[in-house]
Coordinates of C-alpha atoms (C1' of nucleotides) in Angstrom, one line a residue:
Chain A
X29 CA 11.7 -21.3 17.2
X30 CA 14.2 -24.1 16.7
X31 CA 14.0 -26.3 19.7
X32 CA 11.8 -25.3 22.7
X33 CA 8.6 -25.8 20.9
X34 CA 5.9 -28.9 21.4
X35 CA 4.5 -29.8 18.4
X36 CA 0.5 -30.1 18.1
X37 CA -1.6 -31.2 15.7
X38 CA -5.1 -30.1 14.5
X39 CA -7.3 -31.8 12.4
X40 CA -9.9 -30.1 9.9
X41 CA -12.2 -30.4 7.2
X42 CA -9.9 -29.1 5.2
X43 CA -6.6 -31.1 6.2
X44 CA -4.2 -31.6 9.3
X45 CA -2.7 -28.5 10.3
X46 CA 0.4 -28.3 12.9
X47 CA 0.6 -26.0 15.4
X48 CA 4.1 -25.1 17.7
X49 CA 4.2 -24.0 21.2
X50 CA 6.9 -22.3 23.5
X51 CA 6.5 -21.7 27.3
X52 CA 4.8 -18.5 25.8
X53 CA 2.4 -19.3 24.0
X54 CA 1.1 -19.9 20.2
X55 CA 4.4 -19.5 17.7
X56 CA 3.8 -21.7 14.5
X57 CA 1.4 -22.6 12.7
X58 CA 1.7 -25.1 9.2
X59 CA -0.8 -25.5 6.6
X60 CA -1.4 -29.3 6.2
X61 CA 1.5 -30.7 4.2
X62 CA 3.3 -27.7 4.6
X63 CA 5.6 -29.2 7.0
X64 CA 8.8 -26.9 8.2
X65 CA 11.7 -29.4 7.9
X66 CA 14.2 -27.9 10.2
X67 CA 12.1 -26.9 13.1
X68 CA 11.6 -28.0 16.8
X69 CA 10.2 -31.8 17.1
X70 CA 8.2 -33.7 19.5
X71 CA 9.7 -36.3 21.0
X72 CA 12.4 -34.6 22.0
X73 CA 10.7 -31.7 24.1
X74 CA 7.9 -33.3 25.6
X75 CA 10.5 -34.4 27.7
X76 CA 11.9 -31.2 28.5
X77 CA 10.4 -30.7 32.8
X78 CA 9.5 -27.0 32.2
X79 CA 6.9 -28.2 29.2
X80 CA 5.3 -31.0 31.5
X81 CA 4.8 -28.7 33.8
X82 CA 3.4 -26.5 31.4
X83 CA 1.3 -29.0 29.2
X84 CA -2.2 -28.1 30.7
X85 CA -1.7 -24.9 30.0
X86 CA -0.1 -25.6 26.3
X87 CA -3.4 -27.9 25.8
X88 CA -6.0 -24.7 27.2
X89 CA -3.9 -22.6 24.4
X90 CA -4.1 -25.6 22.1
X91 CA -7.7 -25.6 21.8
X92 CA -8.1 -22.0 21.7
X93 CA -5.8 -22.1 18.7
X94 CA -8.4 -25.0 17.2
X95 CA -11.0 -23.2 17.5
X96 CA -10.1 -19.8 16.3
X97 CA -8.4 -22.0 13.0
X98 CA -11.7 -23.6 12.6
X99 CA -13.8 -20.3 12.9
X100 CA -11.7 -18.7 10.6
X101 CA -11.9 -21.3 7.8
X102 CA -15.7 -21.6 8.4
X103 CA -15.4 -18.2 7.6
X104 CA -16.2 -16.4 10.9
X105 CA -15.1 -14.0 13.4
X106 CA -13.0 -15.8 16.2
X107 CA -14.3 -14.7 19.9
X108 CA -10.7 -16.3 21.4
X109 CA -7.1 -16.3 20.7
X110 CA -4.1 -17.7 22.6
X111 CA -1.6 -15.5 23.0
X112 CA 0.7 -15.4 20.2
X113 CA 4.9 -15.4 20.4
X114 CA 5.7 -12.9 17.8
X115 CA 9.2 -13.2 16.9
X116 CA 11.0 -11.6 13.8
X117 CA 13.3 -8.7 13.4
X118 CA 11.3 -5.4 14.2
X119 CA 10.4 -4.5 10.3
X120 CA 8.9 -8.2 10.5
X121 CA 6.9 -7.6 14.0
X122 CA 5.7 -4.4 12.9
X123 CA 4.4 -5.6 9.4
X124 CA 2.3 -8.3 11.4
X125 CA 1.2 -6.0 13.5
X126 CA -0.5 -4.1 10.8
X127 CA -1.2 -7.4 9.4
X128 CA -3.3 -8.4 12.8
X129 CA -5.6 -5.0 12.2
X130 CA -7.1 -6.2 8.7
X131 CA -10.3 -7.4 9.4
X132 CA -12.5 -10.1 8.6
X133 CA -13.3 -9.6 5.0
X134 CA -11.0 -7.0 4.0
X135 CA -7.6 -6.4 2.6
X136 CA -4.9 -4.3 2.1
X137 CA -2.5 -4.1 -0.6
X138 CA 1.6 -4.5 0.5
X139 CA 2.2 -0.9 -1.1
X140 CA -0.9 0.3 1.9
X141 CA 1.2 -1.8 4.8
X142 CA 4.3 -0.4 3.6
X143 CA 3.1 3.2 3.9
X144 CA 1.4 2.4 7.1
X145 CA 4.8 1.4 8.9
X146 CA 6.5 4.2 7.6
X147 CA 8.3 3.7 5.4
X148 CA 6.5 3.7 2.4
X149 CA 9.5 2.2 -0.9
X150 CA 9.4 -0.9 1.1
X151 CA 6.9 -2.6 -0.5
X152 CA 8.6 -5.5 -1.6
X153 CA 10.2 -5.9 1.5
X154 CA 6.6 -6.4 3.2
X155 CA 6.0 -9.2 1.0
X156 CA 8.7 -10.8 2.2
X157 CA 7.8 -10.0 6.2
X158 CA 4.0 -11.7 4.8
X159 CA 6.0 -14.6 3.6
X160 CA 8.0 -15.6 6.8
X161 CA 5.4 -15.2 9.0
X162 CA 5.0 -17.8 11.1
X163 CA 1.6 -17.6 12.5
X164 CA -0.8 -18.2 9.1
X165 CA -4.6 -17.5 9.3
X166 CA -4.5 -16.5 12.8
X167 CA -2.4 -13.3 11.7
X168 CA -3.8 -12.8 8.5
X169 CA -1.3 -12.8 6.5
X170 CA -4.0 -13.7 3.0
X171 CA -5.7 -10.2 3.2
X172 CA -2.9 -8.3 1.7
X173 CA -3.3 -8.4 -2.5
X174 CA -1.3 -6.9 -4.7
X175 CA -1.9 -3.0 -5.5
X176 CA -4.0 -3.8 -8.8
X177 CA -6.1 -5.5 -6.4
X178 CA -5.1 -8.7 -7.7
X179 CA -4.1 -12.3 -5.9
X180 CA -0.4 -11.9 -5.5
X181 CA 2.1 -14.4 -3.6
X182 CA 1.4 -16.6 -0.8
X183 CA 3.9 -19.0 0.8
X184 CA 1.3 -21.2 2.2
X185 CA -0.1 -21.7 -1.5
X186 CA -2.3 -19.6 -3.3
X187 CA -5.2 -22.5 -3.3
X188 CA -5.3 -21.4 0.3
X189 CA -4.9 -17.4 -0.1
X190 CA -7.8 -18.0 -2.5
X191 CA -10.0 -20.4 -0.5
X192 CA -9.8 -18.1 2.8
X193 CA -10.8 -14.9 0.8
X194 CA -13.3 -16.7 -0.6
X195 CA -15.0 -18.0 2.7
X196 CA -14.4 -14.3 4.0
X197 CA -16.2 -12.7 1.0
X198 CA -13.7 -11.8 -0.4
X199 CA -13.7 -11.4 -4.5
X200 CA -10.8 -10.4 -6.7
Chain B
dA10 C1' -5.2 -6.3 -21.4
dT11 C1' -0.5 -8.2 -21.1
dC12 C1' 4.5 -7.8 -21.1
dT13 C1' 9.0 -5.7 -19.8
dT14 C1' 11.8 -3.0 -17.0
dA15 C1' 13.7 -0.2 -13.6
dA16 C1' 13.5 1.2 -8.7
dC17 C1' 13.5 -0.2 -4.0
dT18 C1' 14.4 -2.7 0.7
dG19 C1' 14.8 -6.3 4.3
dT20 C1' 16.9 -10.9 4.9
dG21 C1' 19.9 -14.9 4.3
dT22 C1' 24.3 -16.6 2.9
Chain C
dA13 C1' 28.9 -8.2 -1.2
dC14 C1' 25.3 -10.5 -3.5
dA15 C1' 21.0 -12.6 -4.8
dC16 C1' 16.4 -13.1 -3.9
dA17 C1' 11.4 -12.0 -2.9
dG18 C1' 4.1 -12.9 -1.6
dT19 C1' 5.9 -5.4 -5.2
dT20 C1' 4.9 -1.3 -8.0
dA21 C1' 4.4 2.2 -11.3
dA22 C1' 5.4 3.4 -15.9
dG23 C1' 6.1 2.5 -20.7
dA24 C1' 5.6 -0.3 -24.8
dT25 C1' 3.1 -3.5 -27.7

DNA sequence: ATCTTAACTGTGT
DNA sequence: ACACAGTTAAGAT
């Protein structure tokens, strides 16, 4: 999403997370700190007529999205989403698909999301799909481990990885 | 248990 | 065409 996003703060417990929004819905989300450089700003799309028009209903998505973060860091199952713009190359949309069926509390390893979308000696490959997506927490991108069961990668830091398994129940 | 290495594949440049 | 990445399984130490 490089320029038709409004730019949306949330603050936590845990730190100030940024979220993005296009005409569609949900389609960023940043750890706090973990700012995207090159990526769509404020200023210069609140402006934009079709997003005034829109900002009531980017605000309703908006606090949907805070909540949901919120629950999930608490540790809990969220009851609401808002929708979420999902867009990648079709490997990438169909890794976060499987990504979006891992449950609270459990986890799969890349080698298991690899098999699931077919095609199964792709396995490094679905790390990398884990590490661009865009929507963190929300599509659970910190339940896949490695295939000895152990931490692996994360983008978004593996403080974080570790922190959200941990308030999930989650041991290693 | 830890290290090294070779296979493998989507993505960015 | 090339290098890289959130891997993996197997072999050596």
């Amino acid at each position: 999403m490089k320029n038709n996003c409004i730019e949306m703060s949330i603050p936590t417990p845990e730190g100030q997370f940024t979220a993005r929004y296009t005409k569609e819905g949900l389609a960023e989300l940043d750890f706090p700190n973990g700012h995207h450089p090159a990526r769509g700003s404020v200023a210069e799309n609140s402006k934009d007529r079709d997003f005034s028009r829109r900002l009531p209903q980017i605000k309703k998505w908006h606090r949907a999205t805070q909540s949901a973060l919120k629950t999930i860091l608490a540790g809990k199952v969220p009851r609401k989403f808002p929708p979420l713009v999902i867009a990648g190359s079709e490997f990438q949309k169909s890794v976060w698909r499987q990504l979006r069926k891992i449950s609270r509390g459990k986890t799969k390893s890349y080698g298991e999301i690899a098999k699931a979308i077919g095609r199964p000696k792709a396995v490094r490959a679905v790390g990398g799909a884990c590490g661009a997506n865009p929507i963190p927490v929300l599509v659970p991108c910190h339940r896949v481990l490695a295939a000895n069961k152990k931490i692996g990668g994360f983008s978004g830091g593996l403080d974080w990885k570790r922190r959200l398994l941990a308030r999930e129940g989650v041991k290693l």
